[in-house]
Short mmCIF file of C-alpha atoms in Angstrom, two decimals:
data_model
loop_
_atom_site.label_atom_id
_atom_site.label_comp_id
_atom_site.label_asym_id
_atom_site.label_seq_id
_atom_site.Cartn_x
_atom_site.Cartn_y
_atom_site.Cartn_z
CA UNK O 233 133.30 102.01 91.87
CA UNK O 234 130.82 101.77 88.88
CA UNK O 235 127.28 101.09 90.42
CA UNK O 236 125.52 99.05 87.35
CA UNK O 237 122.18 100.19 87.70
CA UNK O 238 120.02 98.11 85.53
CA UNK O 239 121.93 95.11 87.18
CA UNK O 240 120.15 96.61 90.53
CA UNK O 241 117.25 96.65 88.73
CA UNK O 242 117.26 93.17 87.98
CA UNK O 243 117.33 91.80 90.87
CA UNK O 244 113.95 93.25 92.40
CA UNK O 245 110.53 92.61 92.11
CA UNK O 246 107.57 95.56 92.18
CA UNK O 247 104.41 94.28 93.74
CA UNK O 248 101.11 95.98 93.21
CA UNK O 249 98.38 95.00 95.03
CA UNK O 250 95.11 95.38 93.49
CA UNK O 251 91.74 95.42 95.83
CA UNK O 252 88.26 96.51 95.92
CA UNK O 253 85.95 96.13 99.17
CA UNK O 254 82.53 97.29 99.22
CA UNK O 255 82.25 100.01 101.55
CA UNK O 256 77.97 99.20 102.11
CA UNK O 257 77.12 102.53 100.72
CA UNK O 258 75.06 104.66 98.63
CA UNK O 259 75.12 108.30 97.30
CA UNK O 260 71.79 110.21 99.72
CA UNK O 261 69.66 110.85 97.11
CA UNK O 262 67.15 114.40 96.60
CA UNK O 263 63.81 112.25 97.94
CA UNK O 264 66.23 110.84 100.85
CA UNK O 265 65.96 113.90 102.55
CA UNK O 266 63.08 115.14 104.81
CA UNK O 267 61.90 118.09 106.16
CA UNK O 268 60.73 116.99 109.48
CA UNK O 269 63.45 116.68 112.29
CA UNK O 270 61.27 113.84 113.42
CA UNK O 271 61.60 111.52 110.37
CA UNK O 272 65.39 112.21 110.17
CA UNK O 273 67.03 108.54 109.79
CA UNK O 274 69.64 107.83 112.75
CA UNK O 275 73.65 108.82 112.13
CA UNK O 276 74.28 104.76 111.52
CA UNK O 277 71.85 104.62 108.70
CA UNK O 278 72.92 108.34 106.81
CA UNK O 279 76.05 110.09 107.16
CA UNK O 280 78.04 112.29 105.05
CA UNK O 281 76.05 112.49 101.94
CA UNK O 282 76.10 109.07 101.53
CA UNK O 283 73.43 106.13 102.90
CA UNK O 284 74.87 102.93 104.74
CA UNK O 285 72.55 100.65 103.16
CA UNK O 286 74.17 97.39 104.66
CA UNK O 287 75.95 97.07 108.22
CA UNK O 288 79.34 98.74 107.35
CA UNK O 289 80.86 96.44 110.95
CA UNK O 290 80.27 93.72 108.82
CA UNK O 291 82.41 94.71 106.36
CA UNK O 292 85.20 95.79 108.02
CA UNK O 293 87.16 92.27 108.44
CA UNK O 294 87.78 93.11 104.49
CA UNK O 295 89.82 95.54 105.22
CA UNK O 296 92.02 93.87 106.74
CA UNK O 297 93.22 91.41 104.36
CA UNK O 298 94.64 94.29 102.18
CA UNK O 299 96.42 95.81 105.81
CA UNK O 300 97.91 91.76 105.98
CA UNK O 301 99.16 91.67 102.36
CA UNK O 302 100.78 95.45 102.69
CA UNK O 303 102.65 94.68 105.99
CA UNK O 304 103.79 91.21 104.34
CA UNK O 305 105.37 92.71 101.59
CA UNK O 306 106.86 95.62 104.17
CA UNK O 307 108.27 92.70 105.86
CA UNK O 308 110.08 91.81 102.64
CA UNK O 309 110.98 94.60 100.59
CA UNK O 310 110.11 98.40 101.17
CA UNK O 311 106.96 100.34 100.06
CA UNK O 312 107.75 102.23 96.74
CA UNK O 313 105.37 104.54 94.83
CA UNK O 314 102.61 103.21 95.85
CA UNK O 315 103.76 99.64 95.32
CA UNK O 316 106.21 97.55 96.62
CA UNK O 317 109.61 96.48 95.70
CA UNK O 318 110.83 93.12 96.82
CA UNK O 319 114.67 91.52 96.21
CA UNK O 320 113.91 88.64 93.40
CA UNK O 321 115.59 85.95 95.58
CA UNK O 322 112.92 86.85 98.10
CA UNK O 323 109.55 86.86 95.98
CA UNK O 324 109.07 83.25 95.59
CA UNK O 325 108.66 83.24 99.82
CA UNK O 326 106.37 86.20 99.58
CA UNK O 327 104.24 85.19 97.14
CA UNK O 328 103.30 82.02 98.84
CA UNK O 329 102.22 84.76 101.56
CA UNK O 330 99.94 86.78 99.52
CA UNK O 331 98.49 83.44 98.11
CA UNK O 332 97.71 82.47 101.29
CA UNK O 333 95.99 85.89 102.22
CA UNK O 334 94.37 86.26 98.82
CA UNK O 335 93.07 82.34 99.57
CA UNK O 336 91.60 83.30 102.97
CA UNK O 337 90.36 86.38 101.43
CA UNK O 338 88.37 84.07 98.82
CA UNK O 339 87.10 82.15 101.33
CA UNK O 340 86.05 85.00 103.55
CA UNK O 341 83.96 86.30 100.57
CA UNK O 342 82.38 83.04 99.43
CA UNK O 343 81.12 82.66 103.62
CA UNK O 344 80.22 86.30 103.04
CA UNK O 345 77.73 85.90 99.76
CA UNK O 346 75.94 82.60 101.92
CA UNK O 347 74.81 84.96 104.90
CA UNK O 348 74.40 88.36 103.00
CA UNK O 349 70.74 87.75 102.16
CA UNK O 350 70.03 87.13 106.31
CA UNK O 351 72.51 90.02 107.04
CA UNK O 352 70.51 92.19 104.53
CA UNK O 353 67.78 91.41 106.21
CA UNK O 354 68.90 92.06 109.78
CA UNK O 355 69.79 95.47 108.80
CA UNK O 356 66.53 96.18 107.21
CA UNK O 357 64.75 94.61 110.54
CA UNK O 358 67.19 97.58 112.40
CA UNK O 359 65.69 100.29 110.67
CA UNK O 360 62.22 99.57 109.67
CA UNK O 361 60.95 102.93 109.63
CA UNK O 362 63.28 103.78 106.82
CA UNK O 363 63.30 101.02 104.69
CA UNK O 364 62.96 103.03 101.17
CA UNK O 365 67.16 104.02 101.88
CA UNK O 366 68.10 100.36 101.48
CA UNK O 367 65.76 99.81 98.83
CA UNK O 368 68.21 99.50 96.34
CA UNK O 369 71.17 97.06 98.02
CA UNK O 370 73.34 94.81 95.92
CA UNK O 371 71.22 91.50 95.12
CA UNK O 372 73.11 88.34 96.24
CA UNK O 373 73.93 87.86 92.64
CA UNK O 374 75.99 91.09 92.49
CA UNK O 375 77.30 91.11 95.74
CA UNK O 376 80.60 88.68 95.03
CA UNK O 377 81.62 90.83 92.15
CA UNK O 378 82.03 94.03 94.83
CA UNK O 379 85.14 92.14 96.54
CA UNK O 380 88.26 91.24 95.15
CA UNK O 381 92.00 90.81 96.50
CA UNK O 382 95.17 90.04 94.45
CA UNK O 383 98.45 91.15 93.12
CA UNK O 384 100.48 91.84 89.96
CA UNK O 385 104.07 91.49 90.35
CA UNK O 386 106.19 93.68 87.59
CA UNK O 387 109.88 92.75 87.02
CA UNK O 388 112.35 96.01 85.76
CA UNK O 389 114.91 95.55 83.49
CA UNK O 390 116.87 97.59 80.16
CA UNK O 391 115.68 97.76 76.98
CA UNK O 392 118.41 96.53 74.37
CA UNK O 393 119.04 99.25 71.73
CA UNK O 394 121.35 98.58 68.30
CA UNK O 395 122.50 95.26 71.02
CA UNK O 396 123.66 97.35 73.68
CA UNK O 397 122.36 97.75 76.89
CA UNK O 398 123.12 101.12 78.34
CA UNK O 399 122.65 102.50 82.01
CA UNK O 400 119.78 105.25 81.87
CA UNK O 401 119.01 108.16 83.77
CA UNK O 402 116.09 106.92 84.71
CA UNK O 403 117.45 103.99 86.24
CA UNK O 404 120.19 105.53 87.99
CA UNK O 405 116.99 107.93 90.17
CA UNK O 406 114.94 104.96 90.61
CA UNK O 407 117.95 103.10 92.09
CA UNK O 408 118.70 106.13 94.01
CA UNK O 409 115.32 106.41 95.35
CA UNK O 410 115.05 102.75 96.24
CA UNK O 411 118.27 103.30 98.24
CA UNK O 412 116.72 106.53 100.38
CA UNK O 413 113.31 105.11 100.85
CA UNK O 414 115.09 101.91 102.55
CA UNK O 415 117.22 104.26 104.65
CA UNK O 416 113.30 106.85 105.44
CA UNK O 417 111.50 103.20 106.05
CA UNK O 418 114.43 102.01 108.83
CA UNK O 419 114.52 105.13 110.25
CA UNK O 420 110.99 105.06 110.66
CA UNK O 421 110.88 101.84 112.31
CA UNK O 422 113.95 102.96 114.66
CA UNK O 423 112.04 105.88 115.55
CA UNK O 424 109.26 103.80 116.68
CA UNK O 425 111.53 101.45 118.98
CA UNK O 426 113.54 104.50 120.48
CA UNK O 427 109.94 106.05 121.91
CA UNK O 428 109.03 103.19 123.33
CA UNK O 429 112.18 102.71 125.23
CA UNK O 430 111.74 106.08 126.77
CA UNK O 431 112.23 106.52 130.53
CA UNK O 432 113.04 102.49 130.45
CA UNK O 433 116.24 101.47 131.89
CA UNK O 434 115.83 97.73 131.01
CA UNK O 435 114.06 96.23 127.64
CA UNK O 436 113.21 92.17 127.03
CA UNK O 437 114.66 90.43 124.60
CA UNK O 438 111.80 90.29 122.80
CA UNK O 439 111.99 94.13 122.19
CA UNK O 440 114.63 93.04 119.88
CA UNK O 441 113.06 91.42 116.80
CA UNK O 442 112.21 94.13 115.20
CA UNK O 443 115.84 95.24 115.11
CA UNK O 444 116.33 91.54 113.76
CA UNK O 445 113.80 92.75 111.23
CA UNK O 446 116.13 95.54 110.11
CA UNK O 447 118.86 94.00 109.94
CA UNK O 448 117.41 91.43 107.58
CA UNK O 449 116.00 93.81 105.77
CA UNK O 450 118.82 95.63 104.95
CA UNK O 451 120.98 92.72 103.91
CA UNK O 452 118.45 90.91 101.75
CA UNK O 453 118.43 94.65 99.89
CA UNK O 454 121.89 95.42 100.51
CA UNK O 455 122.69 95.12 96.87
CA UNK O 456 120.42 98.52 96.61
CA UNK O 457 123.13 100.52 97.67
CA UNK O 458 127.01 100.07 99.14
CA UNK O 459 126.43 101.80 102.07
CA UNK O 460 123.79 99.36 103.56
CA UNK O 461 126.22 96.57 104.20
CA UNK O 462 128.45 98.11 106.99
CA UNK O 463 125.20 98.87 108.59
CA UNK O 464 124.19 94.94 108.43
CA UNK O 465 127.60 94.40 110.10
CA UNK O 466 126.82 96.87 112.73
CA UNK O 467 123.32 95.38 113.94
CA UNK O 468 125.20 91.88 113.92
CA UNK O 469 128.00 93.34 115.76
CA UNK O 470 125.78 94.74 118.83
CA UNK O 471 123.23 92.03 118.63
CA UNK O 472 126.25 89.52 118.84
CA UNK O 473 127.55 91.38 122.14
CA UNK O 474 123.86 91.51 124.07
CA UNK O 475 123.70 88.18 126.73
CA UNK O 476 121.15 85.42 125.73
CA UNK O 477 118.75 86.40 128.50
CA UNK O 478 115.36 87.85 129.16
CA UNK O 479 115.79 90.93 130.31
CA UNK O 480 118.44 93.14 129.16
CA UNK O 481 119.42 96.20 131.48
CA UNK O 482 122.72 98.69 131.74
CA UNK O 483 125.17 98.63 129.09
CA UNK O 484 123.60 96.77 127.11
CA UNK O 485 120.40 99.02 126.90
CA UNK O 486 122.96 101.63 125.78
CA UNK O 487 124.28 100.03 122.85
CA UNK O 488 120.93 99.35 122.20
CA UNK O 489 119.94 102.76 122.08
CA UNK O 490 123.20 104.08 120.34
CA UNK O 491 122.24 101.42 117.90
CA UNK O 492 118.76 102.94 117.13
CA UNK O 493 119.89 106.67 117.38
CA UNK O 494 122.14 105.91 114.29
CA UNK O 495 119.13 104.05 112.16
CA UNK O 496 116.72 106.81 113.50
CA UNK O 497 118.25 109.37 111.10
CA UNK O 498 118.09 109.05 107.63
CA UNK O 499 119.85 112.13 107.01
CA UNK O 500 122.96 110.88 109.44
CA UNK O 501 122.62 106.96 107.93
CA UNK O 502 122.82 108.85 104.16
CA UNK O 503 125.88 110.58 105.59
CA UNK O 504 127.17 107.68 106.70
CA UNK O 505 126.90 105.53 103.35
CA UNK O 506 127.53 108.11 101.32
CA UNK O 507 130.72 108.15 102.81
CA UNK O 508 130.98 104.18 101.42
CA UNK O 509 130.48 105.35 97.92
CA UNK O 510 126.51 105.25 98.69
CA UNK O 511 124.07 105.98 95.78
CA UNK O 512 121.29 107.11 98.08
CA UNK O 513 119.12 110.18 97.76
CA UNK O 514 120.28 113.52 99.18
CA UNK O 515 116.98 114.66 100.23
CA UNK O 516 116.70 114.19 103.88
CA UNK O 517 112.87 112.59 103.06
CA UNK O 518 111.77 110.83 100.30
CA UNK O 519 109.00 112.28 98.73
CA UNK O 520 106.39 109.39 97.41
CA UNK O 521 104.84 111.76 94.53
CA UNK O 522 108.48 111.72 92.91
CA UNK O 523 108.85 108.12 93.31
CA UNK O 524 105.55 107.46 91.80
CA UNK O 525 106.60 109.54 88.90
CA UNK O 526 109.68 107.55 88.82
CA UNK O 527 108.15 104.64 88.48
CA UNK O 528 105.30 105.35 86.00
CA UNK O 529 108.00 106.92 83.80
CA UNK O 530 109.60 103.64 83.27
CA UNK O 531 106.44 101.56 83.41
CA UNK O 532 105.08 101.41 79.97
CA UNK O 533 101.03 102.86 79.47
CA UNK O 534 98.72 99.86 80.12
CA UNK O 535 101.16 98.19 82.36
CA UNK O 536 100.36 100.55 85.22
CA UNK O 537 99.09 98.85 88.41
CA UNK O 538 95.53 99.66 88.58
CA UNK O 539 92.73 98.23 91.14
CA UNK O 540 90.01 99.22 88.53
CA UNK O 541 90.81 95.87 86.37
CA UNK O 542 92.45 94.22 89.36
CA UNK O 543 94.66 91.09 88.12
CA UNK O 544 94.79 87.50 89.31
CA UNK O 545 97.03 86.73 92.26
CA UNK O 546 97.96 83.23 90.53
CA UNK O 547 98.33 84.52 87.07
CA UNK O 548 98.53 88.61 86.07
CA UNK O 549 96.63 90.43 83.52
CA UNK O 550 98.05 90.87 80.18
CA UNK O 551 98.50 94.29 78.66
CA UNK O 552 99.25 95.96 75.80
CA UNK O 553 102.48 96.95 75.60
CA UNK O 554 103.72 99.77 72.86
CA UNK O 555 106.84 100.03 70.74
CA UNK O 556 109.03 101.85 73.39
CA UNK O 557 110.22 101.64 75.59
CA UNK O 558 109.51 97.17 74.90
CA UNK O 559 108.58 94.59 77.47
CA UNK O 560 111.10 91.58 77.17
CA UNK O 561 110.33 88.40 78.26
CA UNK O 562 112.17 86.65 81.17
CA UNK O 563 112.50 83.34 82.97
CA UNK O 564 109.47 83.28 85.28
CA UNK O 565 106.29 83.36 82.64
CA UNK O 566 104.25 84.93 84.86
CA UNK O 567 106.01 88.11 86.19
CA UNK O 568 106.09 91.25 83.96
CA UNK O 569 109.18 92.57 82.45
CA UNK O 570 109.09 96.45 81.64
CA UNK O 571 111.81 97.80 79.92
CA UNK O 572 113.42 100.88 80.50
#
């Protein structure tokens, strides 16, 4: 069976998401530093080189917008050199998601900016004895400009040469790597399920839904590779055999943990498809460094996802893009298209 990899390709969506957070810090400068044990500032004020001049607790809620928008996109797709890629018929769903985080995030920030004057203030009012280490704080003018949340969603496709589009080697490893960081991300999330059903002889039926998870993960990617649909069929066929009750016990905990011994083993679930004509990667983990390179060896320079110059989660930065390999255009206007 001829896999067509560029058709793969095609049909999936990279996501990089670009943030910045303030972390309420400052470098501890020469004059910071005293002599006296009993002028010392406290460990909340200086630690690690560095000087805390706003409440860092206060910050903190930041961080977890960018942990939402990551475990969104997990939930869709699979984490991929430091991005990640989501099937095209899914993006439209989860990029009303991110808007909706990056909107709250907005909001967040703009309730932020209103109380960071009194909140500066409060943390001076903490420390008064050591004032001269928050001397130099963000003014309220520069404060919004520290915080920023969005995304830049790239679209991978061939680059026509003398009118013919022709499979590349490059294509045919980043395919192959999509198809074993599925199988390492499942296995991952099996893993995780089989602990916790450790020395239990009966699971609820909500322990389940993350194995619904898998299983529609797998088939909304199942184009990735031809081994991942007789796994689909296998969740469905066990799932379709448990009762509809709340509280599973017996037999049915044992297909359930058959089930998850199987996904729990990306070597044996490579085994498995490769014996379906699977294009998946040999290595029994997938190493993110060599994705990454994949990746940025197809992504052309100035078209790499950076958070320095973070792009708009409505509408994503434009970039120069060289002679080869060429960015073509396709039918959504604002999704990248880099040519390989």
């Amino acid at each position: 069976m001829h896999i067509h990899h560029n058709d793969i390709l095609n049909n999936v969506i990279v996501v990089s998401i670009d943030a910045k957070t303030w972390g309420g810090r400052k470098k501890l400068r020469a004059k910071d530093i005293t002599s006296k044990a009993s002028d010392l500032p406290p460990t909340d004020l200086v630690s690690l080189g560095s000087r805390k001049v706003f409440d860092p607790e206060a910050l903190k809620p930041f961080l977890s917008f960018k942990r939402e928008m990551e475990e969104a996109l997990a939930a869709f797709g699979i984490k991929f050199a430091k991005n990640f890629v989501v099937p095209r018929e899914e993006f439209a769903s989860a990029r009303q998601t991110l808007d909706d985080i990056a909107a709250r995030h907005k909001k967040h920030v703009a309730d932020f900016v209103a109380s960071y004057p009194a909140r500066l203030q409060s943390w001076r009012d903490k420390h008064p004895d050591h004032t001269s280490l928050l001397d130099d704080a963000p003014s309220v003018d520069q404060i919004e400009s520290k915080f920023y949340l969005g995304y830049t969603p790239f679209s991978i496709g061939p680059a026509a040469v003398d009118g013919s589009e022709d499979d590349s080697s490059q294509a045919q490893q980043l395919v192959s790597g999509l198809a074993g960081r599925l199988y390492v991300d499942v296995a991952k999330t099996a893993r995780a399920l089989v602990k916790r059903m450790t020395g239990r002889s009966d699971i609820t039926a909500r322990f389940l839904n993350p194995l619904r998870a898998i299983e529609s993960k797998l088939a909304s990617l199942s184009f990735i590779d031809p081994g991942v649909t007789p796994m689909v069929e296998e969740i469905r066929r066990v799932m379709s055999s448990l009762p509809n009750e709340k509280k599973l016990g017996g037999n049915d905990v044992l297909a359930v943990r058959g089930l998850l011994s199987l996904l729990s083993e990306p070597s044996g679930l490579r085994t498995h498809a490769a014996a379906l004509g699977s294009q998946a990667c040999l290595l029994l983990e997938s190493d993110e460094d060599e994705d990454d390179a994949l990746l940025s060896a197809i992504l052309p320079q100035g078209q790499q996802p950076s958070s320095a110059a973070p792009a708009s989660s409505a509408q994503p930065v434009s970039a120069p893009v060289p002679a080869a390999p060429v960015a073509v255009p396709i039918e959504a206007d604002d999704v990248f298209s880099v040519a390989i």
